[in-house]
Short mmCIF file of C-alpha atoms and ligand atoms in Angstrom, two decimals:
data_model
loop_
_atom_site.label_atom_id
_atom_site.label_comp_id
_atom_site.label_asym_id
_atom_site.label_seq_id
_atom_site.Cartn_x
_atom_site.Cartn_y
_atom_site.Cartn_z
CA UNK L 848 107.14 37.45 1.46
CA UNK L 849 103.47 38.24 1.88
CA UNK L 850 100.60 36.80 0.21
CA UNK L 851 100.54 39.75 -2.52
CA UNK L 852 104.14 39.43 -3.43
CA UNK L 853 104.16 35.93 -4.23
CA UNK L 854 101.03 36.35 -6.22
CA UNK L 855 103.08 39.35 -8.59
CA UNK L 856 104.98 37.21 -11.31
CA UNK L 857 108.95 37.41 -10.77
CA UNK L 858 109.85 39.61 -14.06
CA UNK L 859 107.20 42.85 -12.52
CA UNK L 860 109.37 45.94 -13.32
CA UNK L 861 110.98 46.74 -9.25
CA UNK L 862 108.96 49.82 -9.22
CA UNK L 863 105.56 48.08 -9.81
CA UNK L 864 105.74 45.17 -7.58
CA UNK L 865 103.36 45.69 -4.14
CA UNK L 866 106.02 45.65 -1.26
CA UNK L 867 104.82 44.09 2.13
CA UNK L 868 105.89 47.53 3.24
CA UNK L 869 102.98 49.08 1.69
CA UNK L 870 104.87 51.13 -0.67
CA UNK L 871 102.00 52.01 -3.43
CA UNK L 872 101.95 51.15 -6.87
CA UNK L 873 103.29 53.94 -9.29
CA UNK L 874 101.54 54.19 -12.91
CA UNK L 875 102.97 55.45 -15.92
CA UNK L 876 103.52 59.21 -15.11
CA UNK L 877 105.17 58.31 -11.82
CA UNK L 878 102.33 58.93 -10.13
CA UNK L 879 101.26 56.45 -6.50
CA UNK L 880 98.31 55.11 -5.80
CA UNK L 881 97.31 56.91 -2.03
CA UNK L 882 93.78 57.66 -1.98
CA UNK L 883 90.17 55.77 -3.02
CA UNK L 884 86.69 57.73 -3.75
CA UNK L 885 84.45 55.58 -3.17
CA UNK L 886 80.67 56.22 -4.43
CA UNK L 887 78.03 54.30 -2.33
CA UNK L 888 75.36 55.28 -4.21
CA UNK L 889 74.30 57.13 -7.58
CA UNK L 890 71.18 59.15 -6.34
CA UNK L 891 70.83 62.62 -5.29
CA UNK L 892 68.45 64.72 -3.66
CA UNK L 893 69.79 67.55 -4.72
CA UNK L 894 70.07 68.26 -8.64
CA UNK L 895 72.78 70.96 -8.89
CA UNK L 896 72.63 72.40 -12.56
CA UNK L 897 76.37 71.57 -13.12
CA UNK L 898 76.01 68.13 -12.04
CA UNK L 899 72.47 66.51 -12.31
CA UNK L 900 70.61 68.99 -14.70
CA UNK L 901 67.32 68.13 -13.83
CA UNK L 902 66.54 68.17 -17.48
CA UNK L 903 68.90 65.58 -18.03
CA UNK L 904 68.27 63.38 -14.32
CA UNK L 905 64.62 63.66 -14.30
CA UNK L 906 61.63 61.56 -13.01
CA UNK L 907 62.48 58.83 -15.35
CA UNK L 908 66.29 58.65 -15.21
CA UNK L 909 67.85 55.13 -15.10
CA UNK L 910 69.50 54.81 -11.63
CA UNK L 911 71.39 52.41 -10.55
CA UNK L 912 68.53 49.91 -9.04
CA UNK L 913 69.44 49.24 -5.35
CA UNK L 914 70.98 45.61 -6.28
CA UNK L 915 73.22 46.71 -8.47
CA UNK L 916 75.15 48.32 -5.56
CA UNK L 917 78.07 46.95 -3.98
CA UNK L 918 77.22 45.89 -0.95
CA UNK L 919 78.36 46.88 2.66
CA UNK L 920 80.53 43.32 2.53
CA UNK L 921 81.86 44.38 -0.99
CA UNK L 922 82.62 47.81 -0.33
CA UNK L 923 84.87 46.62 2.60
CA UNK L 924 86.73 44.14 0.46
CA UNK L 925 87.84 46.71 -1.81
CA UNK L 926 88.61 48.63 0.55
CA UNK L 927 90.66 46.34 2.23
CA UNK L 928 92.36 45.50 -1.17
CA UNK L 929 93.33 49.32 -1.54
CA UNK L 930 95.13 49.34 1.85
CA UNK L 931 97.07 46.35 0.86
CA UNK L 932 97.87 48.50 -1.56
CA UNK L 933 98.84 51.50 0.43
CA UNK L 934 95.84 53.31 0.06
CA UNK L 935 95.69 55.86 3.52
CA UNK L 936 92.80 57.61 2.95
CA UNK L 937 89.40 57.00 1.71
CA UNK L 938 86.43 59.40 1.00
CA UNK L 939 83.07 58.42 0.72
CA UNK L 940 81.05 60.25 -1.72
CA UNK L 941 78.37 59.62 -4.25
CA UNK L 942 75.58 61.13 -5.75
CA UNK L 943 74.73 61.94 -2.12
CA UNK L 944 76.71 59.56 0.24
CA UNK L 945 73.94 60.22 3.44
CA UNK L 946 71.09 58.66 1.17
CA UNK L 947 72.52 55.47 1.56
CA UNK L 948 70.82 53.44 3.99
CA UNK L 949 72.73 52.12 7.57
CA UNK L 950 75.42 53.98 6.11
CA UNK L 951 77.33 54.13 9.72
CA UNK L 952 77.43 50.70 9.76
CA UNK L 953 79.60 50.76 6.37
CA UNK L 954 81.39 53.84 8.06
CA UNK L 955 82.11 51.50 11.36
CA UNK L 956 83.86 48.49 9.13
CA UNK L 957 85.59 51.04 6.96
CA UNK L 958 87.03 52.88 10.27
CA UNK L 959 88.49 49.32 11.76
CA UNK L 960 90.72 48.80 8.82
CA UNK L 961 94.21 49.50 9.09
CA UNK L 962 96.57 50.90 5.90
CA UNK L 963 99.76 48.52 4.86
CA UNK L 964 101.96 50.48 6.99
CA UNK L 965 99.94 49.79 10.26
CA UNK L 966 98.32 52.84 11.21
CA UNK L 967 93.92 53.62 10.74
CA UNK L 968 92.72 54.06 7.62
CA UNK L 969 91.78 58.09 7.49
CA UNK L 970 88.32 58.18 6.81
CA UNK L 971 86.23 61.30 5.25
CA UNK L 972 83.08 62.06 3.67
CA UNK L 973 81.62 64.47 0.92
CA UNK L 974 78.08 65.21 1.04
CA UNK L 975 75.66 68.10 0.05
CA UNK L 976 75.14 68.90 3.82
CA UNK L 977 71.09 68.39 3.72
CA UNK L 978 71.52 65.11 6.32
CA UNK L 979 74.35 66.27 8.16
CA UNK L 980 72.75 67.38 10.61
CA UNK L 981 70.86 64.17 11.54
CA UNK L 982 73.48 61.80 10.99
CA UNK L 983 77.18 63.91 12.03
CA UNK L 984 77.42 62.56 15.48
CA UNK L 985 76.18 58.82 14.52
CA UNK L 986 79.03 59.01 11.80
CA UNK L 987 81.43 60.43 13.88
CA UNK L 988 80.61 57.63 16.56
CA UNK L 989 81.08 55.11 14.11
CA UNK L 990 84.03 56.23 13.12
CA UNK L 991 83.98 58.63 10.55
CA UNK L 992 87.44 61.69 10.61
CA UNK L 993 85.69 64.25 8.79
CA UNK L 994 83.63 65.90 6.28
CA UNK L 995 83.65 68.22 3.60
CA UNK L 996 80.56 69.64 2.81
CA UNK L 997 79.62 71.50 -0.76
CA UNK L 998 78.37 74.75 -0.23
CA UNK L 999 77.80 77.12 -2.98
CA UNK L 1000 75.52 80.18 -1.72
CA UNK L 1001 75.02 82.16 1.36
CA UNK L 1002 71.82 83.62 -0.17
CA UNK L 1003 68.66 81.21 -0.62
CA UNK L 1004 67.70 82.28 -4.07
CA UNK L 1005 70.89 81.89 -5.37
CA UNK L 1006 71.56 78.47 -3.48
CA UNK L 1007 68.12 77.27 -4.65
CA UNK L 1008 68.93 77.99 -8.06
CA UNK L 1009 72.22 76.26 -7.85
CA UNK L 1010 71.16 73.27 -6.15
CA UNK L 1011 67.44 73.23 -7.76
CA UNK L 1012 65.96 72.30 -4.15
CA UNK L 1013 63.64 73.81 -2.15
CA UNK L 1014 65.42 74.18 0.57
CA UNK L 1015 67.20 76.77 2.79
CA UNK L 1016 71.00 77.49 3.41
CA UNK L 1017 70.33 77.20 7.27
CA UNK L 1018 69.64 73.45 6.66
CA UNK L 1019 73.22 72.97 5.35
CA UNK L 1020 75.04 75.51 7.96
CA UNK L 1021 73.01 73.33 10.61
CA UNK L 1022 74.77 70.43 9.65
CA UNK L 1023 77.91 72.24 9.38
CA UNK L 1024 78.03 73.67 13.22
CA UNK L 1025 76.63 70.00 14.31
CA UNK L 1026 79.52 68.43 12.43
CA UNK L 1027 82.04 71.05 14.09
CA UNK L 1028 80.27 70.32 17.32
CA UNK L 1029 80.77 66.64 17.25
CA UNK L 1030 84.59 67.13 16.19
CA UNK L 1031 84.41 65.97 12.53
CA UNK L 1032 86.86 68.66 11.73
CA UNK L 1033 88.49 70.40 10.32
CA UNK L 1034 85.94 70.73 7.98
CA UNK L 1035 86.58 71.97 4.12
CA UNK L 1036 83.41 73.90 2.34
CA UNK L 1037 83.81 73.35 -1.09
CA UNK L 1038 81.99 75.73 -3.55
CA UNK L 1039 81.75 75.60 -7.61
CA UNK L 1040 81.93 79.14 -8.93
CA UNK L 1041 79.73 79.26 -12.48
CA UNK L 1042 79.89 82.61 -14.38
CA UNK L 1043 76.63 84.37 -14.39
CA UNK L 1044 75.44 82.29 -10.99
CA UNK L 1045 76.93 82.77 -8.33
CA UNK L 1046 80.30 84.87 -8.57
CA UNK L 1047 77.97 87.26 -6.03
CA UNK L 1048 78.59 84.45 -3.44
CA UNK L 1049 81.93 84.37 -3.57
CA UNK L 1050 82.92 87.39 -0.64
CA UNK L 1051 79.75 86.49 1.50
CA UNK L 1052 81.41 83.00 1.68
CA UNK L 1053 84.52 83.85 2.75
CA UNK L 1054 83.15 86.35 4.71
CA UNK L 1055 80.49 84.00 7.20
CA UNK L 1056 83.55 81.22 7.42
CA UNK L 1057 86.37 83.69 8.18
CA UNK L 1058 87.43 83.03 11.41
CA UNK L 1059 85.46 79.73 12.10
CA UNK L 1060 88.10 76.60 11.96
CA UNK L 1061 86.13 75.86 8.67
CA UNK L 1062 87.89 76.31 5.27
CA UNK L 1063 86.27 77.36 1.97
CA UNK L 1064 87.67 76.20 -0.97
CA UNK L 1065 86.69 77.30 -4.42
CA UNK L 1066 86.39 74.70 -7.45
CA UNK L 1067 86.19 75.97 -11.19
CA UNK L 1068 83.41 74.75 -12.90
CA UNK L 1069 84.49 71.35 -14.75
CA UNK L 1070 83.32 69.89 -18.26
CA UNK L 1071 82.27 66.22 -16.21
CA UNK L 1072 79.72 64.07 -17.03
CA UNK L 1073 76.80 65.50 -16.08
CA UNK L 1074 77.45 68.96 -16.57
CA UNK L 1075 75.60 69.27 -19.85
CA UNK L 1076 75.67 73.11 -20.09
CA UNK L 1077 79.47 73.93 -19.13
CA UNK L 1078 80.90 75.84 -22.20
CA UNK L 1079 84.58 77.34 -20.93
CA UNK L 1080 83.30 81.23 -20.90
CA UNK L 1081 81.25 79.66 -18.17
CA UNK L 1082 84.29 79.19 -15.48
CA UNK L 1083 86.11 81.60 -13.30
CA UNK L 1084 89.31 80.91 -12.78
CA UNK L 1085 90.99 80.46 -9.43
CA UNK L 1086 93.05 83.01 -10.06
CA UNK L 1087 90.17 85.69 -10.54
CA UNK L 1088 88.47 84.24 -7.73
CA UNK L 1089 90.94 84.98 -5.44
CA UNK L 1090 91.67 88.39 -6.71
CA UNK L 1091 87.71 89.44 -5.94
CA UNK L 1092 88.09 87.89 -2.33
CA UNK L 1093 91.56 89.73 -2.40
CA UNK L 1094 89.93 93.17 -2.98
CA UNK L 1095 87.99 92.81 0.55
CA UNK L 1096 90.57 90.40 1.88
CA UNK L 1097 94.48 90.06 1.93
CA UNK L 1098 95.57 86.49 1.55
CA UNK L 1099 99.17 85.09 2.08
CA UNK L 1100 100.00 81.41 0.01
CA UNK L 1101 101.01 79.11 2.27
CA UNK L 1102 102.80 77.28 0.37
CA UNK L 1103 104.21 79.22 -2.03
CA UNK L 1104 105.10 78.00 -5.40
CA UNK L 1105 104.43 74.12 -4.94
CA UNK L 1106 100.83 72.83 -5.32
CA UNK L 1107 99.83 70.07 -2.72
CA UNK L 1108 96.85 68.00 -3.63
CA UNK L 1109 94.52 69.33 -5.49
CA UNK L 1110 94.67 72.83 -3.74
CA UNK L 1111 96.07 75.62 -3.84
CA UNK L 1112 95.55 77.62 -0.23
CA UNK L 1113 96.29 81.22 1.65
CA UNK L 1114 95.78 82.05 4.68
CA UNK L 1115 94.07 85.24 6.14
CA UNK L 1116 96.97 87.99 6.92
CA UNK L 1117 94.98 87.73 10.25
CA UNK L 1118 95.67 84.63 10.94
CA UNK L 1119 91.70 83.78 10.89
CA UNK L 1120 91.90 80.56 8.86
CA UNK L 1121 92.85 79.53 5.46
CA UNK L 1122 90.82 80.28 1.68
CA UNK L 1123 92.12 76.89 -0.81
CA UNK L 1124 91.55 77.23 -4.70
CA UNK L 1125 90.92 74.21 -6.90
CA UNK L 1126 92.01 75.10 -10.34
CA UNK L 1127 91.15 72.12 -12.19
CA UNK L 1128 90.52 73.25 -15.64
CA UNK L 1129 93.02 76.82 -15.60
CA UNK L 1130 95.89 74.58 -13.63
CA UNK L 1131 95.44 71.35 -13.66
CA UNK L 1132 97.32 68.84 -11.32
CA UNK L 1133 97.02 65.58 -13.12
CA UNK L 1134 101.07 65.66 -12.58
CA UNK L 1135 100.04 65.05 -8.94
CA UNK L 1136 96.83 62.73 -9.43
CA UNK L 1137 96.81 59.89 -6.99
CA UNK L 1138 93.21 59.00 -6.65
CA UNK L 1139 91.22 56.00 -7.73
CA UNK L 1140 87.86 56.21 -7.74
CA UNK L 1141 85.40 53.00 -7.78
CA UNK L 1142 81.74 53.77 -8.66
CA UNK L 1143 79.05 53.17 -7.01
CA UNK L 1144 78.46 49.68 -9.48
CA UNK L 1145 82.11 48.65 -8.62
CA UNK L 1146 83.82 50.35 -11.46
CA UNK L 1147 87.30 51.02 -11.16
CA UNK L 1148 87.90 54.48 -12.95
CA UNK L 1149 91.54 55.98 -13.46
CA UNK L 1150 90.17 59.23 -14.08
CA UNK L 1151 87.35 61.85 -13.23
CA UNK L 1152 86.84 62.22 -17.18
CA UNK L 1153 87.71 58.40 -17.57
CA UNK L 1154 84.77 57.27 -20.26
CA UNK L 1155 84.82 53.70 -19.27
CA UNK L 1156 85.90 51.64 -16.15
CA UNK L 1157 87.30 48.54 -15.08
CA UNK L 1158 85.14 46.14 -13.47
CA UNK L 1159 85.84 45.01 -10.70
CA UNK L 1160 82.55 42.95 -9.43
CA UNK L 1161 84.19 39.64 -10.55
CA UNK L 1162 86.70 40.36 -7.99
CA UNK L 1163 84.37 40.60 -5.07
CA UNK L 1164 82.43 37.39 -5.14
CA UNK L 1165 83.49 34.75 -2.09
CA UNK L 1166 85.44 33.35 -5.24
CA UNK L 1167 87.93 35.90 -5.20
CA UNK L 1168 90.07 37.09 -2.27
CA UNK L 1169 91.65 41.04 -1.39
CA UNK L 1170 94.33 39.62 -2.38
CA UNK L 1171 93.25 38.91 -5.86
CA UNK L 1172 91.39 42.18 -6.21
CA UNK L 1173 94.34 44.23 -5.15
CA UNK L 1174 96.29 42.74 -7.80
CA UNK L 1175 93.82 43.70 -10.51
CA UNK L 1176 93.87 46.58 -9.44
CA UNK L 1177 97.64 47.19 -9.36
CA UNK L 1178 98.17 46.11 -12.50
CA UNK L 1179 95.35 48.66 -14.20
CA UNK L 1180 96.98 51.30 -11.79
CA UNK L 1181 100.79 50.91 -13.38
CA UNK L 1182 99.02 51.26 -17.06
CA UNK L 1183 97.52 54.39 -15.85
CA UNK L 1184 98.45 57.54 -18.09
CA UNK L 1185 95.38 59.39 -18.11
CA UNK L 1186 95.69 63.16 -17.78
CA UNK L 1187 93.00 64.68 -19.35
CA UNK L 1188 92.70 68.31 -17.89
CA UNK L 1189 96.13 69.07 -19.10
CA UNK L 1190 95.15 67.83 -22.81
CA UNK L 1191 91.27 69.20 -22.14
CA UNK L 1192 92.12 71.46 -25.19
CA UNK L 1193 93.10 69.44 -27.64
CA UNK L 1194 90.03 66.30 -26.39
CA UNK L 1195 88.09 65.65 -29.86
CA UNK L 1196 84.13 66.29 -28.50
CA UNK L 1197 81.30 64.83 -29.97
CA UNK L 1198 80.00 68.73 -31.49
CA UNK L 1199 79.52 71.83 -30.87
CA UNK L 1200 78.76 72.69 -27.51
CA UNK L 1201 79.02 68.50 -26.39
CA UNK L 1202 81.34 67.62 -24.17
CA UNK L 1203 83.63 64.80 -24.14
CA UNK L 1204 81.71 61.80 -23.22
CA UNK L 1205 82.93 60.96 -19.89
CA UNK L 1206 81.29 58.91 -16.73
CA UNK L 1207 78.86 60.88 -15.02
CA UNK L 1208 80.22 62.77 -11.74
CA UNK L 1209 77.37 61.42 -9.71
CA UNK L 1210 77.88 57.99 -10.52
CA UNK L 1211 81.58 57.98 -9.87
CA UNK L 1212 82.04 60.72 -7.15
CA UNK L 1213 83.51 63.69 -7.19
N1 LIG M 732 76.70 65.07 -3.21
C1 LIG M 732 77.92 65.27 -2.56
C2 LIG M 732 78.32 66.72 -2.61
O1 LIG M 732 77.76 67.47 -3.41
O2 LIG M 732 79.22 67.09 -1.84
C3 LIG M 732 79.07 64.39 -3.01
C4 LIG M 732 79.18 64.13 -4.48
S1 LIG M 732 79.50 65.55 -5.50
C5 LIG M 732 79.56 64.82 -7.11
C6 LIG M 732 81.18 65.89 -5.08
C7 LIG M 732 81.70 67.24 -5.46
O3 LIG M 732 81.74 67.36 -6.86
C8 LIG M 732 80.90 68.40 -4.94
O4 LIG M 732 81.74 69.24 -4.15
C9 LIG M 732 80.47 69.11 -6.19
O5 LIG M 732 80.38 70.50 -6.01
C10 LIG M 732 81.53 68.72 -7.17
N2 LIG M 732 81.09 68.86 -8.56
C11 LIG M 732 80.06 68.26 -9.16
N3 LIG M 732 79.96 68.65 -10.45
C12 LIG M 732 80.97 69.53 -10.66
C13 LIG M 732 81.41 70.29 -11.79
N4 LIG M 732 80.79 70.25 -12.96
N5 LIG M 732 82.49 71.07 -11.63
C14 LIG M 732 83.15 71.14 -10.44
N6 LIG M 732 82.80 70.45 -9.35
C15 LIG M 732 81.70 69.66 -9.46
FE1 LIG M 733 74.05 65.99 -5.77
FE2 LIG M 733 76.50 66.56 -5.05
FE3 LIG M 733 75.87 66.42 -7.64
FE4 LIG M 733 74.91 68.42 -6.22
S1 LIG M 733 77.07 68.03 -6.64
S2 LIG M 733 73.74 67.14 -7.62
S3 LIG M 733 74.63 67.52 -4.26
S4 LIG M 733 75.85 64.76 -6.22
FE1 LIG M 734 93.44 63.29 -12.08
FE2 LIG M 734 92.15 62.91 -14.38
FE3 LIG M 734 91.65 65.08 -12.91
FE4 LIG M 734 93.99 64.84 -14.22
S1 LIG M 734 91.96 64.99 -15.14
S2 LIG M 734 93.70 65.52 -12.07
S3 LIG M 734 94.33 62.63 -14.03
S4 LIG M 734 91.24 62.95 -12.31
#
């Protein structure tokens, strides 16, 4: 019997007890616990209008002050305690994940761990794409599997008025080609599609990363925290997404019938890579929801639309071992029920055009 298993009281229900094995817990829908998003920091450089208005995240906005990050030492605890939990894979994210300072070195202990059933921990990393370029080949030498980089224009004026930053598309498909250079692949562009934005974008997307090993992946526009000015006429489904890259390109499902993850994906008749589609507000896949995410403050949060966490900090004192913290977090995980894009319609919200209040998407990752 391992540490874990003598720490569970006797009477835990079979299905919720942590195995030595590594066998995850399972929370009330049935659902395991296999993969962490982990935030390392709440800032952004960017301030993308459906996720850090800059009306809303301005000059004055109350970040998280640098000490009230986890540190390096704490990150790696948790993370440790998620493996012990059967936690695989782990994503960094943030806010923008590359703004945090000697962030390789976090990257190097992260890479060294190894999940409950003995193999590495799969490491990968979402970021805006502005750094990439700088940093891809120290990440990937510390360890790092791969990235997926958010993308959401071809043309400047369009990308500029997504991403409210004065900067140029090259930067980010720099980083992109020096990321495929140094083998952080395969790499996954992920693009939000708002009505009225950028729905011109869409075909010259597919179009510049047809054929290149990298894989675009479309995201409907979500009602998170932060997005202040979603309103539902406002999204483009996945499915009419798919039928405007179908009218240039013919796509075959590759899995047909059966979501995996979060995406849905086809492949290029051609055989010249793969197009995924996130439907997360026209098909939701909270059915299949396995991720915890911990904030950048060390909030554990069931849910993307979760509007409070569990704190975890007291956990991840010298006090406390992985141990410890992995059974906290087991036993929030098999309470779990949370499945709010399937009820989105029937949420109460605060007014007319308010959205539920849930954590903000920069603080918690996407
Ligand atoms: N800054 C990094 C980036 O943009 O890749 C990592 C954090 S960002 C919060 C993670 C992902 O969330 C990005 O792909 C972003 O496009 C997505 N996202 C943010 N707000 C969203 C929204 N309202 N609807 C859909 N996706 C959103
Ligand atoms: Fe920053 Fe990413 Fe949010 Fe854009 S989506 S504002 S890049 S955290
Ligand atoms: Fe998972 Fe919550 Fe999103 Fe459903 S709404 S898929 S439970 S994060």
């Amino acid at each position: 019997m391992n540490i874990i298993d003598q720490l569970i009281p006797a009477d835990t229900a079979p299905g919720h007890r942590i195995s030595g094995g590594g066998a995850p817990p399972v929370d009330r829908l049935n659902r395991p616990l296999r993969d962490l998003r982990l935030s390392v920091i709440d800032q952004c450089n960017f301030r993308c209008t459906y996720c850090m208005p800059r009306d809303t995240f301005g000059a004055d906005y109350p970040f998280l002050p640098s000490s009230e990050r986890l540190s390096f030492e704490q990150i790696v605890k948790l993370a440790k305690a998620f493996a012990l939990l059967g936690v695989e894979k782990i994503r960094i994210t943030g806010g923008e994940p590359l703004l945090r300072r000697g962030l390789e070195s976090l990257v190097e202990q992260l890479a060294k761990l190894t999940t409950a059933s003995g193999k590495p921990m799969e490491l990968a990393l979402t970021t805006n794409g502005s750094l990439l370029a700088a940093k891809a080949r120290s990440l990937r030498d510390a360890g790092l599997d791969r990235v997926t980089v958010s993308l959401d224009a071809v043309d400047d004026a369009v990308f500029r008025q997504m991403s409210d930053v004065d900067m140029p598309v090259s930067r980010i498909l720099e980083g992109i080609e020096t990321a495929r250079a140094v083998g952080l692949a395969p790499i996954k562009v992920n693009v939000v599609i708002e009505r009225g934005v950028n729905e011109s974008q869409i075909l010259p997307l597919v179009r510049l990363f047809k054929g290149s090993g990298v894989a675009v992946r479309f995201i409907e526009y979500m009602d998170v925290g932060g997005a202040g000015g979603w309103s539902n006429t406002k999204v483009i489904t996945a499915r009419e997404t798919r039928e405007i890259i179908e009218s240039e390109f013919p796509l075959i499902p590759i899995v047909m019938g059966q979501q995996m993850g979060t995406a849905v994906n086809y492949r290029h008749t051609d055989g010249a890579g793969e197009v995924g589609f996130i439907g997360s507000v026209s098909q939701p896949f909270c059915g299949s929801c396995s991720r915890a995410r911990v904030s950048a403050d060390g909030q554990f949060y069931s849910c993307l639309f979760a509007t409070h966490g569990t704190d975890l900090r007291p956990w991840l004192t010298d006090a406390a071992s992985a141990e410890q913290l992995a059974l906290t977090v087991h036993s929030r995980w098999i309470q779990r029920d949370d499945r709010y894009s399937e009820l989105r319609s029937t949420q109460r919200r605060p007014g007319p055009g308010k959205l539920y209040p849930t954590v903000r998407m920069s603080l918690v990752g996407g």
